[in-house]
Amino acid sequence: MEAIEQLKPKHTRSLAVTQGVFYVVTGLWPIVHLRSFEAVTGPKPEGWLVKTVGALITVIGGTLLTAGLRRRVSPELMLLAAGSAAALAAVDLVYSPQRVSPVYLLDALAEGVLVTGWGVAATHAWKHRGVPLPPPRYTSPEDAAGFPT
């Protein structure tokens, strides 16, 4: 796992920044101006719930953006990014045809691109993970037991 955490490919950072910006913008939109959000996506009976989901998406986006800019894209962050995109795509695909605006199908497409990108990044990280370091060698029974020498 250590070798994967040390791998910081440029494309993984770019993907984190891209998804982060996308999520911050789309997450803040219903919070800042619910009326224009509803004009594009359709009316919502529970404005507070839309704003709550927007806040959560904004937090995820801010986390991804910060990690990408700091070049600290860990396996856990990759899981958060891919899992969030997959969850949002699933909701888009399940509910768009029945109850909400077809514009959510465009969002499902964008989320699918993100999931694919993270899948490629994870595959690349796995293939280039490196060889783990051997365990430390002990020179005496005291060393092996953890006693100071």
Coordinates of N, CA, C and O in Angstrom, one line a residue:
M1 N 0.8 -1.2 0.0 CA 0.0 0.0 0.0 C 0.9 1.3 0.0 O 0.5 2.2 -0.6
E2 N 2.0 1.2 0.7 CA 2.9 2.3 0.7 C 3.3 2.8 -0.6 O 3.4 4.0 -0.9
A3 N 3.6 1.8 -1.5 CA 4.1 2.2 -2.9 C 3.0 2.9 -3.7 O 3.2 3.8 -4.4
I4 N 1.7 2.4 -3.5 CA 0.6 3.1 -4.2 C 0.5 4.5 -3.7 O 0.2 5.4 -4.5
E5 N 0.6 4.7 -2.4 CA 0.4 6.0 -1.8 C 1.5 7.0 -2.3 O 1.3 8.2 -2.4
Q6 N 2.7 6.4 -2.6 CA 3.8 7.3 -3.1 C 3.6 7.6 -4.6 O 4.2 8.6 -5.0
L7 N 2.8 6.9 -5.3 CA 2.6 7.1 -6.7 C 1.7 8.3 -6.9 O 0.6 8.3 -6.5
K8 N 2.2 9.4 -7.5 CA 1.4 10.6 -7.7 C 1.4 11.0 -9.2 O 2.0 12.0 -9.5
P9 N 0.8 10.2 -10.1 CA 0.8 10.6 -11.5 C 0.1 11.9 -11.7 O -0.9 12.3 -11.1
K10 N 0.6 12.6 -12.7 CA 0.1 13.9 -13.1 C -1.4 13.8 -13.5 O -2.2 14.7 -13.1
H11 N -1.8 12.7 -14.2 CA -3.2 12.6 -14.6 C -4.1 12.4 -13.4 O -5.3 12.9 -13.4
T12 N -3.7 11.7 -12.4 CA -4.5 11.5 -11.2 C -4.8 12.8 -10.5 O -5.9 13.1 -10.1
R13 N -3.7 13.6 -10.4 CA -3.9 15.0 -9.8 C -4.8 15.8 -10.6 O -5.7 16.5 -10.1
S14 N -4.7 15.8 -11.9 CA -5.6 16.6 -12.8 C -7.0 16.1 -12.7 O -7.9 16.9 -12.7
L15 N -7.2 14.8 -12.6 CA -8.6 14.3 -12.5 C -9.2 14.7 -11.1 O -10.4 15.1 -11.1
A16 N -8.4 14.7 -10.1 CA -8.9 15.2 -8.8 C -9.3 16.6 -8.8 O -10.3 17.0 -8.3
V17 N -8.5 17.5 -9.4 CA -8.7 18.9 -9.5 C -10.0 19.1 -10.4 O -10.9 19.9 -10.1
T18 N -10.1 18.4 -11.5 CA -11.2 18.6 -12.4 C -12.5 18.2 -11.8 O -13.5 19.0 -11.8
Q19 N -12.5 17.0 -11.1 CA -13.8 16.6 -10.4 C -14.0 17.5 -9.3 O -15.2 17.9 -9.0
G20 N -13.0 18.0 -8.6 CA -13.2 18.9 -7.5 C -13.9 20.2 -7.9 O -14.8 20.7 -7.3
V21 N -13.4 20.8 -9.0 CA -14.0 22.1 -9.5 C -15.4 21.8 -9.9 O -16.3 22.6 -9.6
F22 N -15.6 20.7 -10.6 CA -17.0 20.4 -11.1 C -18.0 20.2 -9.9 O -19.1 20.7 -9.9
Y23 N -17.5 19.5 -8.9 CA -18.4 19.3 -7.7 C -18.6 20.6 -6.9 O -19.7 20.8 -6.4
V24 N -17.6 21.4 -6.7 CA -17.7 22.7 -6.0 C -18.7 23.6 -6.7 O -19.7 24.1 -6.1
V25 N -18.6 23.7 -8.0 CA -19.5 24.6 -8.8 C -20.9 24.0 -8.8 O -21.9 24.8 -8.4
T26 N -21.1 22.7 -9.1 CA -22.5 22.2 -9.1 C -23.1 22.0 -7.7 O -24.3 22.1 -7.6
G27 N -22.2 21.9 -6.7 CA -22.7 21.8 -5.3 C -23.2 23.1 -4.8 O -24.2 23.2 -4.1
L28 N -22.4 24.2 -5.1 CA -22.8 25.5 -4.6 C -24.0 26.1 -5.4 O -24.7 26.9 -4.8
W29 N -24.2 25.7 -6.6 CA -25.2 26.3 -7.4 C -26.6 26.3 -6.7 O -27.2 27.4 -6.6
P30 N -27.2 25.2 -6.3 CA -28.5 25.3 -5.6 C -28.5 26.0 -4.3 O -29.5 26.6 -3.9
I31 N -27.3 26.1 -3.7 CA -27.2 26.8 -2.4 C -27.3 28.3 -2.7 O -28.0 29.1 -2.0
V32 N -26.5 28.8 -3.7 CA -26.4 30.2 -4.0 C -27.7 30.7 -4.7 O -28.1 31.8 -4.4
H33 N -28.2 29.9 -5.6 CA -29.4 30.4 -6.4 C -30.3 29.2 -6.8 O -30.2 28.7 -7.9
L34 N -31.1 28.8 -5.9 CA -32.0 27.7 -6.1 C -32.9 27.9 -7.3 O -33.2 27.0 -8.0
R35 N -33.4 29.1 -7.5 CA -34.3 29.4 -8.6 C -33.7 29.1 -9.9 O -34.4 28.4 -10.8
S36 N -32.5 29.5 -10.2 CA -31.9 29.1 -11.5 C -31.6 27.6 -11.6 O -31.7 27.1 -12.7
F37 N -31.2 27.0 -10.5 CA -31.0 25.6 -10.5 C -32.2 24.8 -10.9 O -32.2 23.9 -11.7
E38 N -33.4 25.3 -10.3 CA -34.6 24.6 -10.6 C -35.1 24.9 -12.1 O -35.8 24.1 -12.7
A39 N -34.7 26.1 -12.6 CA -35.0 26.4 -14.0 C -34.4 25.4 -15.0 O -35.0 25.1 -16.0
V40 N -33.2 24.9 -14.6 CA -32.5 24.0 -15.5 C -32.9 22.6 -15.2 O -33.1 21.8 -16.1
T41 N -33.0 22.2 -13.9 CA -33.2 20.8 -13.5 C -34.6 20.4 -13.2 O -34.9 19.3 -13.0
G42 N -35.5 21.4 -13.1 CA -36.9 21.1 -12.8 C -37.2 21.5 -11.4 O -36.3 21.6 -10.5
P43 N -38.5 21.7 -11.1 CA -38.9 22.1 -9.7 C -38.6 21.0 -8.7 O -38.7 19.8 -9.0
K44 N -38.3 21.4 -7.5 CA -38.0 20.5 -6.4 C -38.9 20.8 -5.2 O -39.0 21.9 -4.8
P45 N -39.6 19.8 -4.7 CA -40.5 20.0 -3.6 C -39.8 20.3 -2.3 O -40.4 20.9 -1.4
E46 N -38.6 19.9 -2.1 CA -37.9 20.0 -0.9 C -36.6 20.8 -1.1 O -35.5 20.2 -1.3
G47 N -36.6 22.1 -1.1 CA -35.5 23.0 -1.3 C -34.3 22.7 -0.3 O -33.2 22.7 -0.7
W48 N -34.7 22.5 0.9 CA -33.7 22.2 2.0 C -32.9 21.0 1.7 O -31.7 20.9 1.9
L49 N -33.5 20.0 1.1 CA -32.9 18.7 0.8 C -31.9 18.9 -0.4 O -30.8 18.4 -0.4
V50 N -32.3 19.7 -1.4 CA -31.5 20.0 -2.5 C -30.2 20.7 -2.0 O -29.1 20.4 -2.5
K51 N -30.4 21.6 -1.1 CA -29.3 22.4 -0.6 C -28.4 21.5 0.3 O -27.1 21.7 0.3
T52 N -28.9 20.6 1.0 CA -28.1 19.6 1.8 C -27.3 18.8 0.9 O -26.1 18.6 1.1
V53 N -27.8 18.2 -0.2 CA -27.1 17.4 -1.1 C -26.0 18.3 -1.8 O -24.8 17.9 -1.9
G54 N -26.4 19.5 -2.1 CA -25.4 20.5 -2.7 C -24.2 20.7 -1.8 O -23.1 20.8 -2.2
A55 N -24.5 20.9 -0.5 CA -23.5 21.1 0.5 C -22.5 19.9 0.6 O -21.3 20.0 0.6
L56 N -23.1 18.7 0.6 CA -22.2 17.5 0.6 C -21.4 17.3 -0.6 O -20.2 17.0 -0.5
I57 N -22.0 17.6 -1.8 CA -21.2 17.6 -3.0 C -20.1 18.6 -3.0 O -19.0 18.4 -3.4
T58 N -20.4 19.8 -2.4 CA -19.4 20.8 -2.3 C -18.2 20.4 -1.4 O -17.0 20.6 -1.7
V59 N -18.5 19.7 -0.3 CA -17.5 19.3 0.6 C -16.6 18.2 -0.1 O -15.4 18.3 0.0
I60 N -17.2 17.3 -0.8 CA -16.4 16.3 -1.5 C -15.6 17.0 -2.6 O -14.4 16.7 -2.7
G61 N -16.1 17.9 -3.3 CA -15.4 18.6 -4.3 C -14.2 19.4 -3.7 O -13.1 19.4 -4.3
G62 N -14.5 20.1 -2.6 CA -13.4 20.8 -2.0 C -12.2 19.9 -1.5 O -11.1 20.2 -1.6
T63 N -12.6 18.7 -1.0 CA -11.6 17.7 -0.6 C -10.8 17.3 -1.8 O -9.6 17.2 -1.8
L64 N -11.5 16.9 -2.9 CA -10.8 16.5 -4.1 C -9.9 17.6 -4.7 O -8.7 17.3 -5.1
L65 N -10.4 18.8 -4.7 CA -9.6 19.9 -5.3 C -8.4 20.2 -4.4 O -7.3 20.3 -5.0
T66 N -8.5 20.2 -3.1 CA -7.4 20.4 -2.2 C -6.3 19.3 -2.4 O -5.1 19.6 -2.5
A67 N -6.8 18.1 -2.4 CA -5.8 17.0 -2.5 C -5.1 17.0 -3.9 O -3.9 16.8 -3.9
G68 N -5.8 17.3 -4.9 CA -5.2 17.4 -6.2 C -4.2 18.5 -6.3 O -3.1 18.4 -6.8
L69 N -4.5 19.7 -5.8 CA -3.6 20.8 -5.8 C -2.4 20.6 -4.9 O -1.3 21.1 -5.2
R70 N -2.6 19.8 -3.8 CA -1.4 19.6 -2.9 C -0.7 18.3 -3.3 O 0.3 17.9 -2.7
R71 N -1.1 17.7 -4.4 CA -0.4 16.5 -4.9 C -0.4 15.4 -3.9 O 0.6 14.7 -3.7
R72 N -1.6 15.2 -3.3 CA -1.7 14.2 -2.2 C -2.9 13.3 -2.5 O -3.8 13.2 -1.7
V73 N -3.0 12.7 -3.7 CA -4.1 11.8 -4.1 C -3.8 10.4 -3.6 O -3.0 9.7 -4.2
S74 N -4.4 10.0 -2.5 CA -4.2 8.7 -1.9 C -5.2 7.7 -2.4 O -6.2 8.1 -3.1
P75 N -5.0 6.4 -2.2 CA -6.0 5.4 -2.6 C -7.4 5.7 -2.0 O -8.4 5.5 -2.6
E76 N -7.4 6.2 -0.7 CA -8.7 6.5 -0.1 C -9.4 7.7 -0.8 O -10.6 7.6 -1.0
L77 N -8.6 8.6 -1.3 CA -9.2 9.8 -2.0 C -9.8 9.3 -3.3 O -10.8 9.7 -3.8
M78 N -9.0 8.4 -4.0 CA -9.5 7.8 -5.3 C -10.8 7.1 -5.1 O -11.7 7.2 -5.9
L79 N -10.9 6.4 -4.0 CA -12.1 5.6 -3.7 C -13.3 6.6 -3.4 O -14.4 6.4 -3.9
L80 N -13.0 7.7 -2.7 CA -14.1 8.7 -2.4 C -14.5 9.3 -3.8 O -15.7 9.5 -4.0
A81 N -13.6 9.6 -4.6 CA -13.9 10.3 -5.9 C -14.7 9.3 -6.8 O -15.8 9.7 -7.3
A82 N -14.2 8.1 -7.0 CA -14.9 7.2 -7.9 C -16.3 6.8 -7.3 O -17.3 6.7 -8.0
G83 N -16.3 6.5 -6.0 CA -17.5 6.1 -5.3 C -18.6 7.2 -5.4 O -19.8 6.9 -5.6
S84 N -18.2 8.5 -5.2 CA -19.1 9.6 -5.3 C -19.7 9.7 -6.7 O -20.9 9.9 -6.9
A85 N -18.8 9.6 -7.7 CA -19.3 9.7 -9.0 C -20.2 8.6 -9.4 O -21.2 8.8 -10.1
A86 N -19.9 7.4 -9.0 CA -20.7 6.2 -9.2 C -22.1 6.3 -8.6 O -23.1 6.0 -9.2
A87 N -22.1 6.8 -7.3 CA -23.4 7.0 -6.6 C -24.3 8.0 -7.3 O -25.5 7.8 -7.5
L88 N -23.7 9.1 -7.6 CA -24.5 10.2 -8.3 C -24.9 9.7 -9.7 O -26.1 10.0 -10.1
A89 N -24.1 9.0 -10.4 CA -24.6 8.5 -11.7 C -25.7 7.5 -11.5 O -26.7 7.5 -12.3
A90 N -25.6 6.6 -10.5 CA -26.7 5.7 -10.3 C -28.0 6.4 -10.0 O -29.1 6.0 -10.5
V91 N -28.0 7.4 -9.2 CA -29.2 8.2 -8.8 C -29.7 8.9 -10.1 O -30.9 8.8 -10.4
D92 N -28.8 9.5 -10.9 CA -29.2 10.1 -12.1 C -30.0 9.1 -13.0 O -31.0 9.4 -13.6
L93 N -29.4 7.9 -13.2 CA -30.0 7.0 -14.1 C -31.2 6.3 -13.6 O -32.1 6.0 -14.4
V94 N -31.3 6.1 -12.3 CA -32.6 5.5 -11.8 C -33.7 6.5 -11.8 O -34.8 6.1 -12.1
Y95 N -33.5 7.7 -11.4 CA -34.6 8.6 -11.2 C -34.9 9.6 -12.4 O -36.0 10.1 -12.5
S96 N -33.9 9.8 -13.3 CA -34.1 10.7 -14.4 C -35.3 10.3 -15.3 O -36.1 11.2 -15.6
P97 N -35.4 9.1 -15.7 CA -36.4 8.7 -16.7 C -37.8 8.8 -16.0 O -38.8 9.0 -16.7
Q98 N -37.9 8.8 -14.7 CA -39.2 8.7 -14.0 C -39.7 10.1 -13.5 O -40.8 10.4 -13.7
R99 N -38.8 10.8 -12.8 CA -39.3 11.9 -12.0 C -38.6 13.2 -12.2 O -39.2 14.3 -11.9
V100 N -37.4 13.2 -12.7 CA -36.7 14.5 -12.8 C -36.3 14.8 -14.2 O -36.5 14.0 -15.1
S101 N -35.7 16.0 -14.4 CA -35.4 16.5 -15.7 C -34.4 15.6 -16.4 O -33.4 15.1 -15.8
P102 N -34.5 15.5 -17.7 CA -33.5 14.7 -18.5 C -32.1 15.3 -18.5 O -31.2 14.6 -18.9
V103 N -32.0 16.5 -18.0 CA -30.6 17.1 -17.9 C -29.8 16.3 -17.0 O -28.5 16.2 -17.1
Y104 N -30.4 15.5 -16.1 CA -29.6 14.6 -15.2 C -28.9 13.5 -15.9 O -28.0 12.9 -15.4
L105 N -29.4 13.2 -17.1 CA -28.8 12.2 -17.9 C -27.4 12.7 -18.4 O -26.4 11.9 -18.5
L106 N -27.3 14.0 -18.6 CA -26.0 14.6 -19.0 C -25.1 14.5 -17.8 O -23.9 14.2 -18.0
D107 N -25.6 14.7 -16.6 CA -24.8 14.6 -15.4 C -24.3 13.1 -15.3 O -23.2 12.9 -14.9
A108 N -25.2 12.2 -15.6 CA -24.8 10.7 -15.5 C -23.7 10.4 -16.4 O -22.7 9.7 -16.1
L109 N -23.7 11.1 -17.6 CA -22.6 10.9 -18.6 C -21.3 11.4 -18.0 O -20.2 10.8 -18.0
A110 N -21.3 12.6 -17.4 CA -20.1 13.2 -16.8 C -19.6 12.4 -15.7 O -18.4 12.1 -15.6
E111 N -20.5 11.9 -14.8 CA -20.1 11.0 -13.7 C -19.5 9.7 -14.2 O -18.5 9.2 -13.7
G112 N -20.0 9.2 -15.3 CA -19.5 8.0 -15.9 C -18.1 8.2 -16.4 O -17.2 7.3 -16.3
V113 N -17.8 9.4 -17.0 CA -16.5 9.7 -17.5 C -15.5 9.7 -16.3 O -14.4 9.2 -16.3
L114 N -16.0 10.3 -15.2 CA -15.2 10.4 -13.9 C -14.9 9.0 -13.4 O -13.7 8.7 -13.0
V115 N -15.9 8.2 -13.3 CA -15.7 6.8 -12.8 C -14.7 6.1 -13.7 O -13.8 5.4 -13.2
T116 N -14.8 6.2 -15.0 CA -13.9 5.6 -15.9 C -12.4 6.1 -15.7 O -11.5 5.3 -15.7
G117 N -12.3 7.4 -15.5 CA -11.0 8.0 -15.3 C -10.4 7.4 -14.0 O -9.2 7.1 -14.0
W118 N -11.1 7.3 -13.0 CA -10.6 6.8 -11.7 C -10.3 5.3 -11.9 O -9.3 4.8 -11.3
G119 N -11.1 4.6 -12.6 CA -10.7 3.2 -12.9 C -9.4 3.0 -13.6 O -8.6 2.2 -13.2
V120 N -9.2 3.8 -14.6 CA -7.9 3.8 -15.3 C -6.8 4.2 -14.4 O -5.7 3.6 -14.4
A121 N -7.0 5.2 -13.6 CA -5.9 5.7 -12.6 C -5.6 4.6 -11.6 O -4.4 4.3 -11.3
A122 N -6.6 3.9 -11.1 CA -6.4 2.8 -10.1 C -5.7 1.7 -10.8 O -4.8 1.1 -10.2
T123 N -6.0 1.3 -12.0 CA -5.4 0.3 -12.7 C -3.9 0.6 -13.0 O -3.0 -0.2 -12.7
H124 N -3.6 1.8 -13.3 CA -2.2 2.3 -13.5 C -1.5 2.2 -12.2 O -0.3 1.8 -12.2
A125 N -2.1 2.7 -11.2 CA -1.4 2.7 -9.8 C -1.1 1.2 -9.4 O 0.0 1.0 -8.9
W126 N -2.0 0.3 -9.7 CA -1.8 -1.1 -9.3 C -0.7 -1.7 -10.1 O 0.1 -2.4 -9.5
K127 N -0.6 -1.4 -11.4 CA 0.4 -2.0 -12.2 C 1.8 -1.4 -11.9 O 2.8 -2.1 -12.1
H128 N 1.8 -0.2 -11.4 CA 3.1 0.4 -11.1 C 3.4 0.6 -9.6 O 4.0 1.6 -9.2
R129 N 2.8 -0.3 -8.8 CA 2.9 -0.1 -7.3 C 4.3 -0.4 -6.8 O 4.5 0.0 -5.6
G130 N 5.2 -1.0 -7.5 CA 6.5 -1.3 -6.9 C 6.5 -2.5 -6.1 O 5.5 -3.1 -5.7
V131 N 7.7 -2.9 -5.7 CA 8.0 -4.0 -4.8 C 8.0 -3.6 -3.4 O 8.7 -2.6 -3.1
P132 N 7.3 -4.2 -2.5 CA 7.3 -3.8 -1.1 C 8.7 -4.0 -0.5 O 9.5 -4.9 -0.9
L133 N 9.1 -3.2 0.5 CA 10.3 -3.3 1.1 C 10.4 -4.6 2.0 O 9.4 -4.9 2.6
P134 N 11.6 -5.2 2.1 CA 11.6 -6.4 3.0 C 11.5 -6.0 4.4 O 11.8 -4.8 4.8
P135 N 11.1 -6.9 5.3 CA 11.0 -6.6 6.7 C 12.4 -6.3 7.3 O 13.4 -6.8 6.7
P136 N 12.5 -5.5 8.3 CA 13.8 -5.2 8.9 C 14.5 -6.5 9.4 O 13.8 -7.4 9.9
R137 N 15.8 -6.5 9.4 CA 16.5 -7.7 9.9 C 17.0 -7.3 11.3 O 17.4 -6.2 11.6
Y138 N 16.9 -8.3 12.1 CA 17.3 -8.1 13.5 C 18.7 -8.7 13.7 O 19.1 -9.7 13.2
T139 N 19.5 -8.0 14.5 CA 20.9 -8.4 14.8 C 21.0 -9.2 16.1 O 22.0 -9.8 16.3
S140 N 20.0 -9.1 16.9 CA 20.1 -9.8 18.2 C 18.6 -10.1 18.7 O 17.7 -9.5 18.2
P141 N 18.5 -11.0 19.6 CA 17.2 -11.3 20.2 C 16.6 -10.0 20.9 O 15.4 -9.8 20.8
E142 N 17.4 -9.2 21.4 CA 17.0 -8.0 22.1 C 16.3 -7.0 21.0 O 15.3 -6.4 21.3
D143 N 17.0 -6.9 19.8 CA 16.4 -6.1 18.7 C 15.0 -6.6 18.3 O 14.1 -5.9 18.1
A144 N 14.9 -7.9 18.2 CA 13.7 -8.5 17.7 C 12.6 -8.3 18.8 O 11.4 -8.2 18.4
A145 N 12.9 -8.3 20.0 CA 11.9 -8.1 21.1 C 11.6 -6.6 21.3 O 10.7 -6.2 22.0
G146 N 12.4 -5.7 20.6 CA 12.1 -4.3 20.7 C 12.8 -3.6 21.9 O 12.5 -2.4 22.2
F147 N 13.8 -4.3 22.5 CA 14.5 -3.6 23.5 C 15.6 -2.7 22.9 O 16.2 -3.0 21.9
P148 N 15.8 -1.6 23.5 CA 16.9 -0.7 23.0 C 18.3 -1.4 23.2 O 18.5 -2.1 24.2
T149 N 19.1 -1.1 22.3 CA 20.5 -1.7 22.4 C 21.5 -0.7 22.7 O 21.3 0.4 22.6

